[in-house]
CSV table of C-alpha atoms and ligand atoms in Angstrom, one decimal:
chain,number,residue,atom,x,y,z
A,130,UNK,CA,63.3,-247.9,110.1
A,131,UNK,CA,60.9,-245.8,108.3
A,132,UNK,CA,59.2,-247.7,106.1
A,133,UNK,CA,59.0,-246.3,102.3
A,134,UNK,CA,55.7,-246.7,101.8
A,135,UNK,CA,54.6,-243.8,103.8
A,136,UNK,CA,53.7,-241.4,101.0
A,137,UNK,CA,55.6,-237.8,102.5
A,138,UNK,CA,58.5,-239.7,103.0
A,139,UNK,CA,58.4,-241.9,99.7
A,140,UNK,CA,58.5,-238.0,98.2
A,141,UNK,CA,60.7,-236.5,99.9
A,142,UNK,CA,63.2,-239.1,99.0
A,143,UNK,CA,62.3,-239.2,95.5
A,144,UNK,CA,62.6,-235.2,95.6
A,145,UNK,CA,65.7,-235.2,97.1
A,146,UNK,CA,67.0,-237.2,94.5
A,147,UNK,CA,65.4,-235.7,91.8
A,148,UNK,CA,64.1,-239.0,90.9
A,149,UNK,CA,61.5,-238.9,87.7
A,150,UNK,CA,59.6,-242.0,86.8
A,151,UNK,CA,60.3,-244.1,83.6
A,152,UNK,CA,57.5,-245.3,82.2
A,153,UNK,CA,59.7,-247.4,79.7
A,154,UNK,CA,61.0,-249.3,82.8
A,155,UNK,CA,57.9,-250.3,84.0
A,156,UNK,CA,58.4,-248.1,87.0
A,157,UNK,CA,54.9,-248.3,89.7
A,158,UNK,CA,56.2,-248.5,93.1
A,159,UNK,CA,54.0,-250.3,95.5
A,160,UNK,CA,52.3,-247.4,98.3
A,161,UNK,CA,50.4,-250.4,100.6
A,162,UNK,CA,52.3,-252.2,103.2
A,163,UNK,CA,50.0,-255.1,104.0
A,164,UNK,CA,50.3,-255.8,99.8
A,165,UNK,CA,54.0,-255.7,100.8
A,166,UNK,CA,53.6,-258.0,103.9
A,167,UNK,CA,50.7,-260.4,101.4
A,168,UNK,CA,53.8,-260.8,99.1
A,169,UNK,CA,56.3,-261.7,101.9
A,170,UNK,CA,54.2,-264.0,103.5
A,171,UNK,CA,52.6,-265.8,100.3
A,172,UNK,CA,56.2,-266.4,99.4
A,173,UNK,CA,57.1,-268.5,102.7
A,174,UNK,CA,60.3,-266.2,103.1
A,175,UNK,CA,62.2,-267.3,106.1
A,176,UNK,CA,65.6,-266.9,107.5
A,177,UNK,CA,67.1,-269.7,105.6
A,178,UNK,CA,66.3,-268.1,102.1
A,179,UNK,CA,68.3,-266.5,99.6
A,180,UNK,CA,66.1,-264.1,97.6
A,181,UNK,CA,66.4,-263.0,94.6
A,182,UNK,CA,64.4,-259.5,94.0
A,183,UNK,CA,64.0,-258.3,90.4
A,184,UNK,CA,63.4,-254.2,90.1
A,185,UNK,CA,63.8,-252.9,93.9
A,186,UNK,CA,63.0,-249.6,92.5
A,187,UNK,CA,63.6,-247.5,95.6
A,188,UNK,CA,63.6,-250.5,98.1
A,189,UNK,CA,60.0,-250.8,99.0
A,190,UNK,CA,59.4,-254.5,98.7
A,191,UNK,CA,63.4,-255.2,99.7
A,192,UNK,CA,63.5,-253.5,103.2
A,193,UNK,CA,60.1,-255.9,103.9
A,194,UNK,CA,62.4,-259.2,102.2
A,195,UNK,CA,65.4,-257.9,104.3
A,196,UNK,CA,63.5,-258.4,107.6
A,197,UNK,CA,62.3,-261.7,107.0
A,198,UNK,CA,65.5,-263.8,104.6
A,199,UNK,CA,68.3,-264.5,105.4
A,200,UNK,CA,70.2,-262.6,102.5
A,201,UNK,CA,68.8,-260.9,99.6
A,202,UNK,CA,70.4,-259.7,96.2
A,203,UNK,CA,68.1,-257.1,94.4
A,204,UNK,CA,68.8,-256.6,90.7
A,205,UNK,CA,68.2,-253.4,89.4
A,206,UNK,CA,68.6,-251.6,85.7
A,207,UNK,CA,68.0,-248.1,86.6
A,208,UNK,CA,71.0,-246.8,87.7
A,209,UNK,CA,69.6,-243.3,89.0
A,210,UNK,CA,68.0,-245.8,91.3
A,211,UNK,CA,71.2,-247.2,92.8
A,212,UNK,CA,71.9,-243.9,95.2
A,213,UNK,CA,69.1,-244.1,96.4
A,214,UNK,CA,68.8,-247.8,97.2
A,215,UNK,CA,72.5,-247.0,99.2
A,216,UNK,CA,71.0,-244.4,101.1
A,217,UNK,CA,67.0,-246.2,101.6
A,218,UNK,CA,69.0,-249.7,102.6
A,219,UNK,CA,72.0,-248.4,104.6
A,220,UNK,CA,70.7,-250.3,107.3
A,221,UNK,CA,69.9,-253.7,105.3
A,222,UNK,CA,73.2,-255.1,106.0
A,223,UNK,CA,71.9,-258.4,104.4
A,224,UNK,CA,70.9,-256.7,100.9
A,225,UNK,CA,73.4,-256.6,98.1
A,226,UNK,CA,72.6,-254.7,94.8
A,227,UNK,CA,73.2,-255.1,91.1
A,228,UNK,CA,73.1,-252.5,88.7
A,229,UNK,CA,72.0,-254.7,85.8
A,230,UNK,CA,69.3,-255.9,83.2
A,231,UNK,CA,67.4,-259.2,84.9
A,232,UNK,CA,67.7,-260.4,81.1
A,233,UNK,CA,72.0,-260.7,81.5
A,234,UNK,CA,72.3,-261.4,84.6
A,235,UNK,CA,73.9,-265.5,85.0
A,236,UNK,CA,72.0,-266.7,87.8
A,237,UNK,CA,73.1,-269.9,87.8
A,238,UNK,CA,76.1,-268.5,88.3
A,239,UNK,CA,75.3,-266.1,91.2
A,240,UNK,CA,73.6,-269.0,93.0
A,241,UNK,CA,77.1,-270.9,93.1
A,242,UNK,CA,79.3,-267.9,93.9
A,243,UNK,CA,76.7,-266.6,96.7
A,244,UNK,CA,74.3,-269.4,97.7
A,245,UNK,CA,76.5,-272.5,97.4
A,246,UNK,CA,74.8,-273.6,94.5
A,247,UNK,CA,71.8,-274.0,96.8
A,248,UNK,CA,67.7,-273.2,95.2
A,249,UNK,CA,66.5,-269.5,95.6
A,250,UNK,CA,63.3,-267.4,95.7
A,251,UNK,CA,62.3,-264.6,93.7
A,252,UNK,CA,59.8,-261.8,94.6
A,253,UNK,CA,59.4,-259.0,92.6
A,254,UNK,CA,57.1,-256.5,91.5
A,255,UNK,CA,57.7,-257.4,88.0
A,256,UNK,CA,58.4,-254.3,85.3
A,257,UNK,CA,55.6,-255.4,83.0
A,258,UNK,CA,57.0,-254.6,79.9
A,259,UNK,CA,59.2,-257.7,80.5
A,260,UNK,CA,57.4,-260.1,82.4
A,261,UNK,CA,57.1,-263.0,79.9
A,262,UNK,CA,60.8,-262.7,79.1
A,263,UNK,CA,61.8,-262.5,82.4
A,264,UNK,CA,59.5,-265.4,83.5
A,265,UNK,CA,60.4,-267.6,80.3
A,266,UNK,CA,64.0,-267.1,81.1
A,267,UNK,CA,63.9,-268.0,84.7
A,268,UNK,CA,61.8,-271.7,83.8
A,269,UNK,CA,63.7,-272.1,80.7
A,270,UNK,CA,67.4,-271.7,81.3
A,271,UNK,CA,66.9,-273.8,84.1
A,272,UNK,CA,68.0,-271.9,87.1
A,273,UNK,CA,67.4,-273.1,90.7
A,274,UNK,CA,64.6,-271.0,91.6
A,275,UNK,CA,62.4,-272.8,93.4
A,276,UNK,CA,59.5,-270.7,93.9
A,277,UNK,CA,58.8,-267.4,92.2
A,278,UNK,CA,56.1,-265.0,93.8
A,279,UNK,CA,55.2,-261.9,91.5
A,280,UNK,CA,53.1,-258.9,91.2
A,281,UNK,CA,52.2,-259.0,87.2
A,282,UNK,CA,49.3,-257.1,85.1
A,283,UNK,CA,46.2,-258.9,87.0
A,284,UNK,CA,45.5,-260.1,82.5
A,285,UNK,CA,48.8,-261.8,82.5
A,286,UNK,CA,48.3,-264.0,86.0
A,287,UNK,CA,44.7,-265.2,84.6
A,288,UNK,CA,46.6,-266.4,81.5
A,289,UNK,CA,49.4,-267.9,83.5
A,290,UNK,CA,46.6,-270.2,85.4
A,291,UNK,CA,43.9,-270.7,82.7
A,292,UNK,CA,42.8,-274.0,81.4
A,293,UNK,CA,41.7,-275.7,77.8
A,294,UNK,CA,38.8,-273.7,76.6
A,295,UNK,CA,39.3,-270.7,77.9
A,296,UNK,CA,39.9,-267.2,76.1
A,297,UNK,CA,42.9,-266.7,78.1
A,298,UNK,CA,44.7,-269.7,77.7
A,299,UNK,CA,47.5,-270.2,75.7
A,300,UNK,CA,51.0,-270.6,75.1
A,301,UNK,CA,52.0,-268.8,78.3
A,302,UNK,CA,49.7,-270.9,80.2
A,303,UNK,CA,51.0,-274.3,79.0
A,304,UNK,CA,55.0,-273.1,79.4
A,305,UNK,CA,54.0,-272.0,82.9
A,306,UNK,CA,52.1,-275.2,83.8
A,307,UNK,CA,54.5,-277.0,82.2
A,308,UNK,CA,57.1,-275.6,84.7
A,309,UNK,CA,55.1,-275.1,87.7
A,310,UNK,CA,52.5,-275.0,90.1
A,311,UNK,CA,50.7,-271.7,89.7
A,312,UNK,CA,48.4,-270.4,92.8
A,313,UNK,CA,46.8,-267.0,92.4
A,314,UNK,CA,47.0,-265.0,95.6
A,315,UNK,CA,45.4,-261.9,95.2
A,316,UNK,CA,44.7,-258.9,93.2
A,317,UNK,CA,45.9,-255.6,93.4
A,318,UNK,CA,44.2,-252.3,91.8
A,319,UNK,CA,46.0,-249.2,90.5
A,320,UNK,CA,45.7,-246.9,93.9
A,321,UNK,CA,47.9,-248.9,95.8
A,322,UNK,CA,51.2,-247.6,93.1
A,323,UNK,CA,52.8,-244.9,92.5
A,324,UNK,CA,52.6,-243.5,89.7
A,325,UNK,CA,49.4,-246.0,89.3
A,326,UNK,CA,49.0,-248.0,86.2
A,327,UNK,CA,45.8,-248.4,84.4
A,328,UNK,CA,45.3,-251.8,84.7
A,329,UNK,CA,44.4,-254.2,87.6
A,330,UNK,CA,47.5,-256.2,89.0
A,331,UNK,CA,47.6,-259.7,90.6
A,332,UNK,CA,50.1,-261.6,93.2
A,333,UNK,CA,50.7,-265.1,91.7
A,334,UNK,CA,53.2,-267.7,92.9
A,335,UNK,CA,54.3,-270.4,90.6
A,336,UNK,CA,55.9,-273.3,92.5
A,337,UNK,CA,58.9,-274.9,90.3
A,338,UNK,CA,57.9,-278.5,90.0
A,339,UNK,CA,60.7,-281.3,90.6
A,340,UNK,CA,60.0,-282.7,86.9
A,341,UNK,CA,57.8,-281.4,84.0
A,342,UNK,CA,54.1,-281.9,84.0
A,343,UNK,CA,54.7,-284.2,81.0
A,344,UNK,CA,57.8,-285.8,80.5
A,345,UNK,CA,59.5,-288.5,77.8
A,346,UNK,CA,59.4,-285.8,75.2
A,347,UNK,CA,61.0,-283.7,73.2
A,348,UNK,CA,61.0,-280.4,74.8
A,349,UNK,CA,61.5,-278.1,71.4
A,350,UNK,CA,58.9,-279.5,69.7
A,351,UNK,CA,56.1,-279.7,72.3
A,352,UNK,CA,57.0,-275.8,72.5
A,353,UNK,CA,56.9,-275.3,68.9
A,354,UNK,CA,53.7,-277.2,68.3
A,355,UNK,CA,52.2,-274.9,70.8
A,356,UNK,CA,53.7,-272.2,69.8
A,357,UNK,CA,52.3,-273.1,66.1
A,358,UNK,CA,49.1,-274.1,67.5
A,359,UNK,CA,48.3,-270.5,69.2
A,360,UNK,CA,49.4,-268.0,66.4
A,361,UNK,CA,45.7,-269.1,64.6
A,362,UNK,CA,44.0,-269.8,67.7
A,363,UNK,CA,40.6,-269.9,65.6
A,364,UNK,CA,41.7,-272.5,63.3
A,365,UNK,CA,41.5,-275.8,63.3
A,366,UNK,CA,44.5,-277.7,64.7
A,367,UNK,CA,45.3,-279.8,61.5
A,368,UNK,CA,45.2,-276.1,60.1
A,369,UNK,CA,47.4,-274.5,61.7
A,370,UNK,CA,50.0,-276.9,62.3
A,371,UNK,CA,50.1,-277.8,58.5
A,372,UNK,CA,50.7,-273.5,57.8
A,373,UNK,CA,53.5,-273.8,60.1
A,374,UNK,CA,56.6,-274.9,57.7
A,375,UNK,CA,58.5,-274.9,61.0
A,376,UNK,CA,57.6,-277.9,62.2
A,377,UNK,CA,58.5,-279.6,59.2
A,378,UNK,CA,55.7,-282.1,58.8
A,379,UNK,CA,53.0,-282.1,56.1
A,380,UNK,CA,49.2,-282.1,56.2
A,381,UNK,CA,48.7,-285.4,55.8
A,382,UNK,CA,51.0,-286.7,58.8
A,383,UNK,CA,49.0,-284.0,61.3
A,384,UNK,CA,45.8,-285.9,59.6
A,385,UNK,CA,47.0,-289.2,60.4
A,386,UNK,CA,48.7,-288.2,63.8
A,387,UNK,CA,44.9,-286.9,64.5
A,388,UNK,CA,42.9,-289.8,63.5
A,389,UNK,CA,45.4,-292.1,65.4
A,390,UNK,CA,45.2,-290.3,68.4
A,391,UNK,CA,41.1,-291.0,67.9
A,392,UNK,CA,40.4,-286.8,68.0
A,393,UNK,CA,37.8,-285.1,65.7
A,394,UNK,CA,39.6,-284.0,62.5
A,395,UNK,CA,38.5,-280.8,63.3
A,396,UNK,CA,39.6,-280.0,66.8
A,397,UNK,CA,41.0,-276.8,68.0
A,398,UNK,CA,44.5,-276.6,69.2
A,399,UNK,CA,43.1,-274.0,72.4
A,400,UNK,CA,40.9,-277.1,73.9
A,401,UNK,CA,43.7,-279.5,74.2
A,402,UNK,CA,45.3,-280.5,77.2
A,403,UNK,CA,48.8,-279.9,78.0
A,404,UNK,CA,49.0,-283.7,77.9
A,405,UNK,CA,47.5,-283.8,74.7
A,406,UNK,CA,49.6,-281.6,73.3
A,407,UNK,CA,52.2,-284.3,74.7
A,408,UNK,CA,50.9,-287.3,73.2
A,409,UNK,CA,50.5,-285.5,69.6
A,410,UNK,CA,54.7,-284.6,69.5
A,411,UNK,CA,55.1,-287.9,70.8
A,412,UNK,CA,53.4,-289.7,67.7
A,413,UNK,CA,54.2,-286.9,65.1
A,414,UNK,CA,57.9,-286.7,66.3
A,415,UNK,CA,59.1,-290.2,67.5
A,416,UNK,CA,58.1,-292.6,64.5
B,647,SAM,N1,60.0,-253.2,93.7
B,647,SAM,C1,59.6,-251.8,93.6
B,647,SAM,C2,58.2,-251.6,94.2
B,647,SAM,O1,57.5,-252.6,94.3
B,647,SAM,O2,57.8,-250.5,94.5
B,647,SAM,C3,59.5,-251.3,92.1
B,647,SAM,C4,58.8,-252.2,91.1
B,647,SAM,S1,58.6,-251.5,89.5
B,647,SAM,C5,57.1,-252.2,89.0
B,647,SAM,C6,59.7,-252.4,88.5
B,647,SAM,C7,61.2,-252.1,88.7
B,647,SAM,O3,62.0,-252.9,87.8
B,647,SAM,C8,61.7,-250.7,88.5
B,647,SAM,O4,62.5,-250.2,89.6
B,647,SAM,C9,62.5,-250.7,87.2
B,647,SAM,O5,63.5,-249.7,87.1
B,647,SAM,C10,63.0,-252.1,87.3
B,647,SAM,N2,63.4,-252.7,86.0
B,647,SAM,C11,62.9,-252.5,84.8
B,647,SAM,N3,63.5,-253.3,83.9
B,647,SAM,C12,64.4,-254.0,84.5
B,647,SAM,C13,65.3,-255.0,84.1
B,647,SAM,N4,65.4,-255.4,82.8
B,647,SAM,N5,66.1,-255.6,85.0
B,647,SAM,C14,66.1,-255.2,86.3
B,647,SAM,N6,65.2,-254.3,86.8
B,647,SAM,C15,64.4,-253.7,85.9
């Protein structure tokens, strides 16, 4: 099978579609077949998976999944993409395609009506106008991915795997640690897309994690006390969380929650720990 990737014949599909990019889908499709093969392979995709591809565009990264799962269903919004995807993947007899936003799509309910129920993978190279949504919704509606291996802005997978202290961490990096294992795997720069973007992108694959890194608390607040925590990054956590009405507690409760938790009164929210940030909804929430 002629594999997509090869630039004359990637344009002469595209031409004989009259296929034009949109930019407001996020649309860079990947030119580099060992980037294609890195994914694959950093994802552990063997026969026995059921993958779960987000935005095949024209089927680059799907004919590579096709070889190596078992069954693959490719979820795609564009529909001046679905002809093509017929005609690219005629010979993909294990590929089904969905003309649909990733946002709508039930996939709890796909994995009982096609997979028995049973845990999936997803791969994608991620529109990146959408990938916090998309990757929030996948960890928080609780579906049973098990691993999820993605191409995202290079900016995006630093913040996904940062620690206290750092510029880039923050709430992203605590909902992603909270629900997974994060390993970087490589990065990717513009030449390698078509059209190219103008920003460095990064393979990272977050590993779902049987429980929560913290667990015994109350789910809504930890998130909102991060949330609250990270809109004044620069300020001091008793500050912040006592301008967030949100939360519903008052200065002098954050005050005592501090000094009982023996931290300086003036500590930032960006150098706790996501266990710390445990322990302070535990005692501001549970007494
Ligand atoms: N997988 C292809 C590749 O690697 O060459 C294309 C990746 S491109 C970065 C992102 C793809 O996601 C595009 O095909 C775009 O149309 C599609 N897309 C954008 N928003 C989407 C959404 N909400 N749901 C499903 N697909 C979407």
């Amino acid at each position: 099978m002629e594999r997509l990737t090869n630039p004359t014949y990637m344009q002469a599909v595209l031409n004989r579609y009259g296929f034009s990019f949109k930019k407001k889908f996020g649309q860079n499709f990947l030119t580099n077949d060992a980037i294609l093969e890195e994914i694959v392979d950093a994802a552990d995709i063997t026969k026995d998976d059921f993958v779960v591809e987000i935005g095949p565009g024209i089927g680059t990264l799907t004919q590579v999944l096709s070889e190596r799962a078992g069954k693959v269903l490719a979820v795609e919004l564009d529909s001046k993409l679905i002809p093509i995807l017929d005609d690219t993947l005629a010979f993909c007899k294990n590929v089904e395609i969905i003309n649909q936003d990733i946002l709508k799509v039930d996939l709890n309910q796909i994995s009982k009506e096609k997979n028995e129920g049973r845990p999936f993978k997803v791969v994608a190279n991620l529109p990146y106008y959408i990938t916090t949504p998309i990757l929030l919704n996948l960890l928080t509606n609780h579906v049973p991915a098990e691993s999820i291996t993605v191409m995202v802005q290079k900016e995006v997978a630093d913040r996904m795997q940062a620690g206290p202290g750092s510029k880039d961490y923050g709430a992203l990096s605590l909902a992603i640690q909270y629900y997974t294992e994060p390993e970087y795997i490589c990065t990717v720069t513009p030449n390698n897309f078509i059209p190219q973007p103008k920003v460095d992108s990064a393979v990272i694959r977050l590993d779902r994690r049987t429980k929560p890194a913290v667990t015994g608390i109350d789910e809504d607040k930890l998130f909102d006390i991060i949330r609250s925590t990270f809109v004044q990054r620069r300020k001091t956590l008793l500050n912040s969380l006592s301008n967030a009405t949100k939360l519903g507690v008052t200065k002098d409760e954050i005050r005592s929650a501090i000094a009982q938790l023996g931290w300086d009164e003036n500590i930032r929210g960006e150098k706790l720990t996501l266990e710390q940030f445990a322990e302070l909804t535990k005692v501001l929430f549970t007494q």
